[in-house]
């Protein structure tokens, strides 16, 4: 007896967390993390900033070690399981 593969659950509930906060001093460390409430994998991640075409990263954490003026803007995490894509609400990051 061969069982069919379990149905894939589309990713949902994608949210962004930011440490230490959405405003950070110039040159300081900033970490954005992408959380997913539901979804079966394998899940793939991509990070985008409003003015950049290419993805900034493809893992659940985006690490900006020395935040600069060019890191200002709205960030968004996209999560895909191959069939369905879910996006986080954009997060505005301000470098002071």
mmCIF file of C-alpha atoms in Angstrom, residues 16-33 47 49 56 60-75 91-96:
data_model
loop_
_atom_site.group_PDB
_atom_site.id
_atom_site.type_symbol
_atom_site.label_atom_id
_atom_site.label_comp_id
_atom_site.label_asym_id
_atom_site.label_seq_id
_atom_site.Cartn_x
_atom_site.Cartn_y
_atom_site.Cartn_z
ATOM 1 C CA UNK A 16 9.072 40.429 10.826
ATOM 2 C CA UNK A 17 10.930 40.919 14.074
ATOM 3 C CA UNK A 18 13.714 43.454 14.424
ATOM 4 C CA UNK A 19 16.485 43.667 17.044
ATOM 5 C CA UNK A 20 17.240 46.019 18.704
ATOM 6 C CA UNK A 21 14.483 48.100 16.997
ATOM 7 C CA UNK A 22 13.316 49.636 13.720
ATOM 8 C CA UNK A 23 15.459 52.710 14.452
ATOM 9 C CA UNK A 24 19.166 52.136 14.886
ATOM 10 C CA UNK A 25 22.193 54.419 15.034
ATOM 11 C CA UNK A 26 24.525 54.640 12.058
ATOM 12 C CA UNK A 27 27.142 51.871 12.166
ATOM 13 C CA UNK A 28 25.274 49.749 14.696
ATOM 14 C CA UNK A 29 24.175 46.126 14.368
ATOM 15 C CA UNK A 30 20.627 45.369 13.162
ATOM 16 C CA UNK A 31 19.031 41.919 12.786
ATOM 17 C CA UNK A 32 15.745 41.265 10.999
ATOM 18 C CA UNK A 33 14.120 37.858 11.423
ATOM 19 C CA UNK A 47 14.467 39.402 1.713
ATOM 20 C CA UNK A 49 14.062 46.259 0.275
ATOM 21 C CA UNK A 56 19.119 40.732 -0.016
ATOM 22 C CA UNK A 60 15.239 33.530 7.850
ATOM 23 C CA UNK A 61 17.666 36.097 9.359
ATOM 24 C CA UNK A 62 18.936 39.252 7.675
ATOM 25 C CA UNK A 63 22.013 40.511 9.510
ATOM 26 C CA UNK A 64 23.087 44.121 8.917
ATOM 27 C CA UNK A 65 26.334 44.318 10.883
ATOM 28 C CA UNK A 66 27.161 47.977 10.257
ATOM 29 C CA UNK A 67 23.935 49.766 9.350
ATOM 30 C CA UNK A 68 24.516 52.586 6.886
ATOM 31 C CA UNK A 69 22.489 55.322 5.208
ATOM 32 C CA UNK A 70 21.785 53.007 2.272
ATOM 33 C CA UNK A 71 20.055 50.534 4.645
ATOM 34 C CA UNK A 72 17.107 52.909 5.217
ATOM 35 C CA UNK A 73 13.798 51.784 3.766
ATOM 36 C CA UNK A 74 11.005 49.254 3.856
ATOM 37 C CA UNK A 75 11.985 45.608 4.251
ATOM 38 C CA UNK A 91 8.755 47.056 7.973
ATOM 39 C CA UNK A 92 10.229 50.520 7.805
ATOM 40 C CA UNK A 93 13.840 50.714 9.041
ATOM 41 C CA UNK A 94 15.382 54.091 9.883
ATOM 42 C CA UNK A 95 19.134 54.593 10.314
ATOM 43 C CA UNK A 96 19.751 57.570 12.591
#
